[in-house]
Amino acid sequence: MGFLWSLIVGGIIGWIAGLIMGRDIPGGVIGNIIAGFIGAWLGGLLLGSWGPEIGDFYIIPALIGAVVLVFIVSLIMGSMRKGRS
């Protein structure tokens, strides 16, 4: 049950990060879950473990890390689109 809860929380974190940045994450729900997990890892590296914890995610660092990840992915995807045209 803990793994399922982590998937749900990771998906919500990725979805909120996409809303904050105003960009969709490629891959839909799976992309949101991946962005939430990688964002939580990145946020933990950058900011440590503080704030409220839900589903083994520290929400504030995970959300900030996911926003940074969405920004980086949107830059990469934007440069790839410009390179094709």
Short mmCIF file of N, CA and C in Angstrom, two decimals:
data_model
loop_
_atom_site.label_atom_id
_atom_site.label_comp_id
_atom_site.label_asym_id
_atom_site.label_seq_id
_atom_site.Cartn_x
_atom_site.Cartn_y
_atom_site.Cartn_z
N MET A 1 0.82 -1.20 0.00
CA MET A 1 0.00 0.00 0.00
C MET A 1 0.86 1.26 0.00
N GLY A 2 2.04 1.18 0.63
CA GLY A 2 2.92 2.34 0.69
C GLY A 2 3.44 2.74 -0.68
N PHE A 3 3.73 1.75 -1.53
CA PHE A 3 4.21 2.05 -2.87
C PHE A 3 3.13 2.72 -3.70
N LEU A 4 1.90 2.24 -3.58
CA LEU A 4 0.78 2.85 -4.30
C LEU A 4 0.57 4.29 -3.85
N TRP A 5 0.67 4.52 -2.56
CA TRP A 5 0.54 5.88 -2.03
C TRP A 5 1.65 6.77 -2.57
N SER A 6 2.87 6.26 -2.67
CA SER A 6 3.98 7.03 -3.22
C SER A 6 3.73 7.36 -4.69
N LEU A 7 3.17 6.42 -5.46
CA LEU A 7 2.85 6.71 -6.86
C LEU A 7 1.81 7.83 -6.98
N ILE A 8 0.80 7.78 -6.13
CA ILE A 8 -0.24 8.80 -6.17
C ILE A 8 0.33 10.16 -5.80
N VAL A 9 1.09 10.23 -4.72
CA VAL A 9 1.67 11.51 -4.28
C VAL A 9 2.67 12.03 -5.32
N GLY A 10 3.48 11.13 -5.88
CA GLY A 10 4.42 11.55 -6.94
C GLY A 10 3.71 12.10 -8.15
N GLY A 11 2.60 11.46 -8.55
CA GLY A 11 1.81 11.96 -9.68
C GLY A 11 1.21 13.32 -9.40
N ILE A 12 0.72 13.53 -8.19
CA ILE A 12 0.13 14.82 -7.82
C ILE A 12 1.21 15.91 -7.80
N ILE A 13 2.38 15.59 -7.28
CA ILE A 13 3.47 16.58 -7.25
C ILE A 13 3.88 16.95 -8.68
N GLY A 14 4.02 15.96 -9.56
CA GLY A 14 4.35 16.26 -10.96
C GLY A 14 3.28 17.07 -11.65
N TRP A 15 2.01 16.76 -11.36
CA TRP A 15 0.89 17.50 -11.96
C TRP A 15 0.88 18.95 -11.49
N ILE A 16 1.08 19.17 -10.18
CA ILE A 16 1.11 20.53 -9.64
C ILE A 16 2.28 21.32 -10.22
N ALA A 17 3.43 20.67 -10.36
CA ALA A 17 4.60 21.34 -10.96
C ALA A 17 4.30 21.77 -12.39
N GLY A 18 3.61 20.92 -13.15
CA GLY A 18 3.21 21.27 -14.51
C GLY A 18 2.26 22.45 -14.52
N LEU A 19 1.33 22.49 -13.55
CA LEU A 19 0.40 23.62 -13.45
C LEU A 19 1.13 24.91 -13.11
N ILE A 20 2.08 24.83 -12.18
CA ILE A 20 2.83 26.03 -11.77
C ILE A 20 3.62 26.58 -12.96
N MET A 21 4.23 25.70 -13.73
CA MET A 21 5.03 26.14 -14.88
C MET A 21 4.17 26.45 -16.10
N GLY A 22 2.92 26.01 -16.10
CA GLY A 22 2.05 26.25 -17.24
C GLY A 22 2.41 25.42 -18.46
N ARG A 23 3.01 24.25 -18.21
CA ARG A 23 3.43 23.37 -19.31
C ARG A 23 3.01 21.94 -18.97
N ASP A 24 2.64 21.20 -20.00
CA ASP A 24 2.33 19.79 -19.82
C ASP A 24 3.61 18.98 -19.80
N ILE A 25 3.61 17.95 -19.00
CA ILE A 25 4.74 17.05 -18.94
C ILE A 25 4.50 15.94 -19.95
N PRO A 26 5.46 15.67 -20.82
CA PRO A 26 5.26 14.58 -21.79
C PRO A 26 5.04 13.25 -21.07
N GLY A 27 4.12 12.45 -21.57
CA GLY A 27 3.88 11.13 -21.01
C GLY A 27 2.63 11.04 -20.16
N GLY A 28 1.89 12.12 -20.01
CA GLY A 28 0.64 12.07 -19.27
C GLY A 28 0.83 11.72 -17.81
N VAL A 29 0.03 10.77 -17.33
CA VAL A 29 0.06 10.38 -15.92
C VAL A 29 1.40 9.77 -15.56
N ILE A 30 1.93 8.92 -16.42
CA ILE A 30 3.24 8.30 -16.16
C ILE A 30 4.32 9.38 -16.09
N GLY A 31 4.25 10.37 -16.97
CA GLY A 31 5.21 11.47 -16.94
C GLY A 31 5.10 12.27 -15.66
N ASN A 32 3.88 12.48 -15.17
CA ASN A 32 3.69 13.19 -13.90
C ASN A 32 4.30 12.42 -12.74
N ILE A 33 4.10 11.10 -12.74
CA ILE A 33 4.66 10.28 -11.66
C ILE A 33 6.18 10.32 -11.70
N ILE A 34 6.74 10.19 -12.89
CA ILE A 34 8.20 10.23 -13.03
C ILE A 34 8.74 11.60 -12.63
N ALA A 35 8.06 12.67 -13.05
CA ALA A 35 8.49 14.02 -12.67
C ALA A 35 8.41 14.20 -11.16
N GLY A 36 7.38 13.65 -10.53
CA GLY A 36 7.27 13.74 -9.08
C GLY A 36 8.39 13.02 -8.36
N PHE A 37 8.72 11.80 -8.83
CA PHE A 37 9.81 11.04 -8.21
C PHE A 37 11.16 11.71 -8.42
N ILE A 38 11.45 12.09 -9.66
CA ILE A 38 12.75 12.72 -9.94
C ILE A 38 12.81 14.10 -9.27
N GLY A 39 11.69 14.81 -9.27
CA GLY A 39 11.65 16.11 -8.60
C GLY A 39 11.88 15.98 -7.10
N ALA A 40 11.33 14.94 -6.48
CA ALA A 40 11.56 14.72 -5.05
C ALA A 40 13.03 14.41 -4.78
N TRP A 41 13.63 13.63 -5.66
CA TRP A 41 15.05 13.32 -5.50
C TRP A 41 15.89 14.59 -5.67
N LEU A 42 15.59 15.36 -6.72
CA LEU A 42 16.33 16.60 -6.98
C LEU A 42 16.13 17.61 -5.86
N GLY A 43 14.89 17.76 -5.41
CA GLY A 43 14.62 18.67 -4.30
C GLY A 43 15.30 18.24 -3.02
N GLY A 44 15.38 16.94 -2.78
CA GLY A 44 16.09 16.45 -1.61
C GLY A 44 17.57 16.75 -1.67
N LEU A 45 18.15 16.65 -2.87
CA LEU A 45 19.57 16.98 -3.03
C LEU A 45 19.82 18.47 -2.81
N LEU A 46 18.94 19.31 -3.37
CA LEU A 46 19.15 20.75 -3.30
C LEU A 46 18.77 21.34 -1.95
N LEU A 47 17.66 20.86 -1.37
CA LEU A 47 17.11 21.52 -0.19
C LEU A 47 17.09 20.66 1.07
N GLY A 48 17.39 19.40 0.95
CA GLY A 48 17.36 18.52 2.12
C GLY A 48 15.96 18.04 2.43
N SER A 49 15.78 17.54 3.63
CA SER A 49 14.48 16.98 4.01
C SER A 49 13.86 17.84 5.11
N TRP A 50 12.93 18.68 4.70
CA TRP A 50 12.21 19.53 5.65
C TRP A 50 10.79 19.74 5.14
N GLY A 51 9.93 20.19 5.99
CA GLY A 51 8.54 20.42 5.62
C GLY A 51 7.70 19.18 5.85
N PRO A 52 6.43 19.27 5.52
CA PRO A 52 5.53 18.13 5.75
C PRO A 52 5.89 16.95 4.85
N GLU A 53 5.70 15.75 5.38
CA GLU A 53 6.02 14.52 4.65
C GLU A 53 4.74 13.73 4.40
N ILE A 54 4.52 13.38 3.13
CA ILE A 54 3.37 12.57 2.75
C ILE A 54 3.87 11.51 1.77
N GLY A 55 3.59 10.26 2.05
CA GLY A 55 3.98 9.18 1.13
C GLY A 55 5.46 9.12 0.88
N ASP A 56 6.27 9.31 1.91
CA ASP A 56 7.74 9.32 1.82
C ASP A 56 8.29 10.46 0.98
N PHE A 57 7.50 11.49 0.71
CA PHE A 57 7.96 12.68 0.00
C PHE A 57 7.88 13.87 0.94
N TYR A 58 8.96 14.64 1.03
CA TYR A 58 8.88 15.93 1.70
C TYR A 58 8.32 16.90 0.67
N ILE A 59 7.14 17.40 0.92
CA ILE A 59 6.34 18.07 -0.10
C ILE A 59 7.02 19.30 -0.68
N ILE A 60 7.52 20.19 0.15
CA ILE A 60 8.07 21.46 -0.36
C ILE A 60 9.32 21.23 -1.21
N PRO A 61 10.34 20.49 -0.73
CA PRO A 61 11.49 20.25 -1.60
C PRO A 61 11.13 19.46 -2.86
N ALA A 62 10.18 18.51 -2.73
CA ALA A 62 9.78 17.72 -3.90
C ALA A 62 9.10 18.58 -4.94
N LEU A 63 8.26 19.49 -4.49
CA LEU A 63 7.55 20.37 -5.42
C LEU A 63 8.52 21.33 -6.10
N ILE A 64 9.45 21.89 -5.35
CA ILE A 64 10.44 22.80 -5.95
C ILE A 64 11.33 22.03 -6.93
N GLY A 65 11.74 20.83 -6.56
CA GLY A 65 12.55 20.01 -7.46
C GLY A 65 11.80 19.65 -8.72
N ALA A 66 10.50 19.35 -8.60
CA ALA A 66 9.69 19.01 -9.77
C ALA A 66 9.50 20.22 -10.68
N VAL A 67 9.36 21.41 -10.10
CA VAL A 67 9.23 22.62 -10.91
C VAL A 67 10.53 22.85 -11.69
N VAL A 68 11.67 22.67 -11.03
CA VAL A 68 12.96 22.81 -11.71
C VAL A 68 13.07 21.79 -12.84
N LEU A 69 12.64 20.56 -12.57
CA LEU A 69 12.69 19.51 -13.59
C LEU A 69 11.80 19.84 -14.78
N VAL A 70 10.58 20.31 -14.53
CA VAL A 70 9.68 20.67 -15.62
C VAL A 70 10.27 21.81 -16.44
N PHE A 71 10.91 22.76 -15.78
CA PHE A 71 11.55 23.87 -16.49
C PHE A 71 12.67 23.35 -17.40
N ILE A 72 13.50 22.46 -16.87
CA ILE A 72 14.61 21.93 -17.67
C ILE A 72 14.08 21.11 -18.85
N VAL A 73 13.08 20.27 -18.59
CA VAL A 73 12.51 19.45 -19.67
C VAL A 73 11.87 20.33 -20.73
N SER A 74 11.18 21.41 -20.32
CA SER A 74 10.56 22.30 -21.31
C SER A 74 11.61 23.03 -22.14
N LEU A 75 12.74 23.37 -21.53
CA LEU A 75 13.83 23.99 -22.30
C LEU A 75 14.38 23.01 -23.33
N ILE A 76 14.60 21.77 -22.91
CA ILE A 76 15.14 20.76 -23.82
C ILE A 76 14.16 20.48 -24.95
N MET A 77 12.88 20.30 -24.62
CA MET A 77 11.86 20.02 -25.63
C MET A 77 11.69 21.20 -26.58
N GLY A 78 11.78 22.43 -26.05
CA GLY A 78 11.66 23.61 -26.90
C GLY A 78 12.82 23.73 -27.86
N SER A 79 14.03 23.41 -27.40
CA SER A 79 15.18 23.47 -28.29
C SER A 79 15.13 22.38 -29.34
N MET A 80 14.55 21.23 -28.99
CA MET A 80 14.42 20.15 -29.97
C MET A 80 13.41 20.53 -31.06
N ARG A 81 12.34 21.20 -30.67
CA ARG A 81 11.34 21.62 -31.66
C ARG A 81 11.93 22.68 -32.60
N LYS A 82 12.72 23.59 -32.05
CA LYS A 82 13.32 24.64 -32.90
C LYS A 82 14.35 24.05 -33.85
N GLY A 83 15.04 23.02 -33.41
CA GLY A 83 16.05 22.38 -34.25
C GLY A 83 15.44 21.64 -35.43
N ARG A 84 14.21 21.18 -35.30
CA ARG A 84 13.56 20.43 -36.38
C ARG A 84 12.99 21.34 -37.44
N SER A 85 12.67 22.58 -37.09
CA SER A 85 12.05 23.45 -38.11
C SER A 85 13.05 24.27 -38.88
#
